Tab-separated table of C-alpha atoms and ligand atoms in Angstrom:
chain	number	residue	atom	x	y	z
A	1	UNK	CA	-4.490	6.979	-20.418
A	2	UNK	CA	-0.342	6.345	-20.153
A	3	UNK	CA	0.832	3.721	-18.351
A	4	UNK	CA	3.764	4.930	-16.108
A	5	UNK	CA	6.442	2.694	-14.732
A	6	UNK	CA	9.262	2.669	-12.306
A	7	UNK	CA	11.355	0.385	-10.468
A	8	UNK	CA	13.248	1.363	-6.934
A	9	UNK	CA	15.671	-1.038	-5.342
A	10	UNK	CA	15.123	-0.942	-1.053
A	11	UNK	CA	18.260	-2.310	-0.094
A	12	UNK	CA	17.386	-2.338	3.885
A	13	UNK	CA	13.876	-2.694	6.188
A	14	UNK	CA	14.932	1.003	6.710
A	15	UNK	CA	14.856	2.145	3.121
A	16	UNK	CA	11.773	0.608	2.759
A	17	UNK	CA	10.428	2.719	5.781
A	18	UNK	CA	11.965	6.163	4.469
A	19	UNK	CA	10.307	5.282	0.866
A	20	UNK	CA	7.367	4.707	2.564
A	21	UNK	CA	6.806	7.836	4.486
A	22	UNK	CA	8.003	9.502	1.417
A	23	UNK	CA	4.833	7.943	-0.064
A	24	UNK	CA	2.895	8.393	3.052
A	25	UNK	CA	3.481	12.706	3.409
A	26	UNK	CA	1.685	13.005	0.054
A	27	UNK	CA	-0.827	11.130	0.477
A	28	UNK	CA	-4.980	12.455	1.321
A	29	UNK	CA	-8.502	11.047	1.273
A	30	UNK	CA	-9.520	9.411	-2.024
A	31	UNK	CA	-5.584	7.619	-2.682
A	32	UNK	CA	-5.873	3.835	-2.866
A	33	UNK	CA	-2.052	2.082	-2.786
A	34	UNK	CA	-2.150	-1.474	-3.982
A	35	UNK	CA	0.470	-3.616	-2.324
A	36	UNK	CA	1.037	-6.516	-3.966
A	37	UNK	CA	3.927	-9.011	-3.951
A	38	UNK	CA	4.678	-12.846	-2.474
A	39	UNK	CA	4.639	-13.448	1.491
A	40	UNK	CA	7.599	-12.022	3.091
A	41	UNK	CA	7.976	-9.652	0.165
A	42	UNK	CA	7.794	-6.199	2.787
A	43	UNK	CA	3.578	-5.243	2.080
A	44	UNK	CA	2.839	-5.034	5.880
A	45	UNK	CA	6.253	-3.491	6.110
A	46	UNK	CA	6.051	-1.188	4.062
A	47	UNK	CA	2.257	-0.231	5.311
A	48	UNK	CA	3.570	0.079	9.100
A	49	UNK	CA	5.863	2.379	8.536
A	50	UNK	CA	3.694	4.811	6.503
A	51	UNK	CA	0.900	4.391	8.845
A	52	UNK	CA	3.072	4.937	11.928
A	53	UNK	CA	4.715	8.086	9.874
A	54	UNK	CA	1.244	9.603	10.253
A	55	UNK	CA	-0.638	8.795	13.238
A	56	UNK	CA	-1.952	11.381	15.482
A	57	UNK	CA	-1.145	8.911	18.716
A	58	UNK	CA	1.096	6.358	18.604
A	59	UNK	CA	-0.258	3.272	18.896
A	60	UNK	CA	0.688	-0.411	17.047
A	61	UNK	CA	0.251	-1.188	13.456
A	62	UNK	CA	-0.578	-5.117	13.644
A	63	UNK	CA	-0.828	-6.837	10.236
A	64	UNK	CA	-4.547	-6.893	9.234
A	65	UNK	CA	-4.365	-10.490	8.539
A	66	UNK	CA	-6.829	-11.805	10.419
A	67	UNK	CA	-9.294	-8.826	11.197
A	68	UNK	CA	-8.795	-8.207	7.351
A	69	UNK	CA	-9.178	-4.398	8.070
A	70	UNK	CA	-7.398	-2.602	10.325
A	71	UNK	CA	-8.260	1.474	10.757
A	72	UNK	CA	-6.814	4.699	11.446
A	73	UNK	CA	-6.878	8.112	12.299
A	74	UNK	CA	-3.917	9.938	10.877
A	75	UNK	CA	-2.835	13.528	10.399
A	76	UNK	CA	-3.763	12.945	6.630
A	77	UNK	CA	-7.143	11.928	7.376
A	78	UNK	CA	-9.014	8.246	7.760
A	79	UNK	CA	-6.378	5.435	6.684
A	80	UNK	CA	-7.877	1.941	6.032
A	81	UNK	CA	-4.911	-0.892	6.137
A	82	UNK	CA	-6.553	-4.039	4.356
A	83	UNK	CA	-5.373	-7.310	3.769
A	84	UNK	CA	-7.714	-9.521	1.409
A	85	UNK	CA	-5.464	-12.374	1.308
A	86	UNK	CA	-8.589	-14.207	2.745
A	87	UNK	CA	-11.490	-13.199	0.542
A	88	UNK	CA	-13.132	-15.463	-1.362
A	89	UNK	CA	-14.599	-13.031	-3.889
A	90	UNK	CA	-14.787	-9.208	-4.777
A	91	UNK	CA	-18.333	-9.279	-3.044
A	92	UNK	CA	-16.729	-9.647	0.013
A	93	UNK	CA	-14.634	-6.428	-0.442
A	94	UNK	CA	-17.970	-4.208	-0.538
A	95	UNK	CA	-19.349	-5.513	3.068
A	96	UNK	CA	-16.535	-4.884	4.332
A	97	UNK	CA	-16.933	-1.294	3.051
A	98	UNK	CA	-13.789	-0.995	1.106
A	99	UNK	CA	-14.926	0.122	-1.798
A	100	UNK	CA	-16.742	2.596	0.080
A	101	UNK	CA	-13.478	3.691	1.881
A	102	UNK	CA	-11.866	3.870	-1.544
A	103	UNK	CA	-14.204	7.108	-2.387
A	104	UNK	CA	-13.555	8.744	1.527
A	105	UNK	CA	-10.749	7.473	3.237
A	106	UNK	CA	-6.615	6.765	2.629
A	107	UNK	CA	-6.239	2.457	1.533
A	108	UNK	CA	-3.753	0.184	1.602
A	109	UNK	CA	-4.334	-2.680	0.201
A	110	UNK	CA	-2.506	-6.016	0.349
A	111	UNK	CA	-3.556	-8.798	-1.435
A	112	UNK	CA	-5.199	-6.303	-4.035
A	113	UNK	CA	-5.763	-9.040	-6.846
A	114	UNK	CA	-8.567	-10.211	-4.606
A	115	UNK	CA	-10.834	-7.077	-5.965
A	116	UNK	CA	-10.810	-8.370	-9.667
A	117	UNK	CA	-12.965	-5.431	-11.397
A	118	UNK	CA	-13.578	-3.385	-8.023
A	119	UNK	CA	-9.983	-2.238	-8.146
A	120	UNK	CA	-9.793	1.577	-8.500
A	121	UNK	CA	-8.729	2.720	-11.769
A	122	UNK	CA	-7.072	5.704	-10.222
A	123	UNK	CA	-4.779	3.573	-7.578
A	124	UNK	CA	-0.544	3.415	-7.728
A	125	UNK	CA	0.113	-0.143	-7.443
A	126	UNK	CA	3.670	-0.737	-5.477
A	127	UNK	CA	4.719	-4.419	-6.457
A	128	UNK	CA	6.848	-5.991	-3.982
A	129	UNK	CA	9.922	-8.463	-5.042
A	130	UNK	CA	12.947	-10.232	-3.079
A	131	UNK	CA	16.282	-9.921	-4.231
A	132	UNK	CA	19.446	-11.613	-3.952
A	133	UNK	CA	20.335	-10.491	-0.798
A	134	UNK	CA	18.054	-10.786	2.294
A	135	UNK	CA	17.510	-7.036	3.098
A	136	UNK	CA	17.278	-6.128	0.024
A	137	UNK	CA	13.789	-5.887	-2.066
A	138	UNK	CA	12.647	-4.489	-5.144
A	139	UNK	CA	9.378	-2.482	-5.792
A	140	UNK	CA	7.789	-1.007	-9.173
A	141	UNK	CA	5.387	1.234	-8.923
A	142	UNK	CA	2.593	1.485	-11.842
A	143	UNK	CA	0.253	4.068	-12.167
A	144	UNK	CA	-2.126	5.743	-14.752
A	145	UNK	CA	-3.616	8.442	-12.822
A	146	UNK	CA	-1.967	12.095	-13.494
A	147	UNK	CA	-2.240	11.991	-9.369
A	148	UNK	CA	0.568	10.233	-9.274
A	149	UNK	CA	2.692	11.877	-12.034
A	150	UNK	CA	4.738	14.039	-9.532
A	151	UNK	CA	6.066	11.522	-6.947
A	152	UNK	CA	9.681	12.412	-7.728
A	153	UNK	CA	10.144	8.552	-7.182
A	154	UNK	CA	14.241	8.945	-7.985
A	155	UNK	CA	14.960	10.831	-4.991
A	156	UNK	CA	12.606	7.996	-2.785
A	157	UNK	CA	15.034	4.779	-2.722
B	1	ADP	N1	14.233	-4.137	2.249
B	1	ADP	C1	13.217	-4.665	2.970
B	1	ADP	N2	11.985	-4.107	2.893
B	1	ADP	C2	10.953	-4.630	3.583
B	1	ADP	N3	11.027	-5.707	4.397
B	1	ADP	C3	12.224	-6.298	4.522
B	1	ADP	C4	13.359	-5.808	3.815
B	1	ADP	N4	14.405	-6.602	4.117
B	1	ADP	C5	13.964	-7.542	4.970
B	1	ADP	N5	12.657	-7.370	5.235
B	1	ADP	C6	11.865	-8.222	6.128
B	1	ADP	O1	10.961	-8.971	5.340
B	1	ADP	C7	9.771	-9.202	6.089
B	1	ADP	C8	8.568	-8.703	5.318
B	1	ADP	O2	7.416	-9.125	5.992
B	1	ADP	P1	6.003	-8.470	5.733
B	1	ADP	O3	6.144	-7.000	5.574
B	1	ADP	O4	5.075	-8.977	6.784
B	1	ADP	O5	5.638	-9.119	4.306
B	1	ADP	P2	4.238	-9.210	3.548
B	1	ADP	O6	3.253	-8.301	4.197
B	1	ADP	O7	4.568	-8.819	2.137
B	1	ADP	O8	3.837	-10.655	3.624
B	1	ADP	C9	9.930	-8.467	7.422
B	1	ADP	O9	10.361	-9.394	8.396
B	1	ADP	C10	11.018	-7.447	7.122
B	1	ADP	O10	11.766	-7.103	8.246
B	2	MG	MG1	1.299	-8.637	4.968
């Protein structure tokens, strides 16, 4: 498979938002998103606004730090909002039926490096960065699933 590659500058929390319900209005059951990037670098961000972009009642998006999972019902189906930044091992992913919810359900994953070899082939990673000014972030998107081939990412940032 190709390897595909872009990078998007998000010059504001609000770009980040419109990119992300740009992501979030294609998405269905079965896509995994892999947010990775330092603390601070816009995952949950990023996460809350696609979430909220989709939910059938409004209702809070709290970071899934400490419940490590947080779940969903959206007009796109089951969403499952992880953060793994607390697992000690993949193991630990299964039980909490992620890889499960990778087959059924919408995920976004923070922390995704956590997962070692239970990360889905098929997933479009979204890699996080800081930039020189404060607003302002960076994200690069790799994928080599054909799913992700038509994303039109140039009209996104
Ligand atoms: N362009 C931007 N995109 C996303 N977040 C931004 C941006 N500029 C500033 N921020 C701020 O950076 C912080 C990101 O925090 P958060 O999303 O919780 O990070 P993470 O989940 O990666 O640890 C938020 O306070 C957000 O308002
Ligand atoms: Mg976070």
């Amino acid at each position: 498979m190709t390897s595909r590659h872009i990078t998007l500058t998000l010059a504001s929390p609000e770009a980040t938002c419109r990119f992300a319900r740009h992501i979030g209005a294609m998405l269905r059951p079965g896509d995994v998103l892999l947010l990775s990037g330092q603390i601070g670098a816009g995952k949950t961000h990023f996460a809350r606004c696609l979430i909220q972009s989709l939910l059938v009642i409004p209702e809070d998006v709290p970071s899934p730090t400490f419940t490590l999972v947080q779940t969903y019902d959206t007009t796109a189906g089951e969403l499952w909002h992880a953060d793994l930044y607390r697992l000690t091992g993949p193991d630990e992913s299964v039980e909490l039926g992620l890889t499960e919810a990778f087959e059924s359900a919408i995920c976004l994953v923070e922390w995704p490096d956590r997962l070692q070899d239970l990360t889905p082939r098929d997933a479009l990673l979204l890699t996080f960065a800081a930039a020189q000014t404060d607003d302002t972030r960076h994200v690069t998107l790799d994928w080599q699933a054909p799913r992700w081939d038509d994303l039109s990412v140039e009209q996104m940032a």
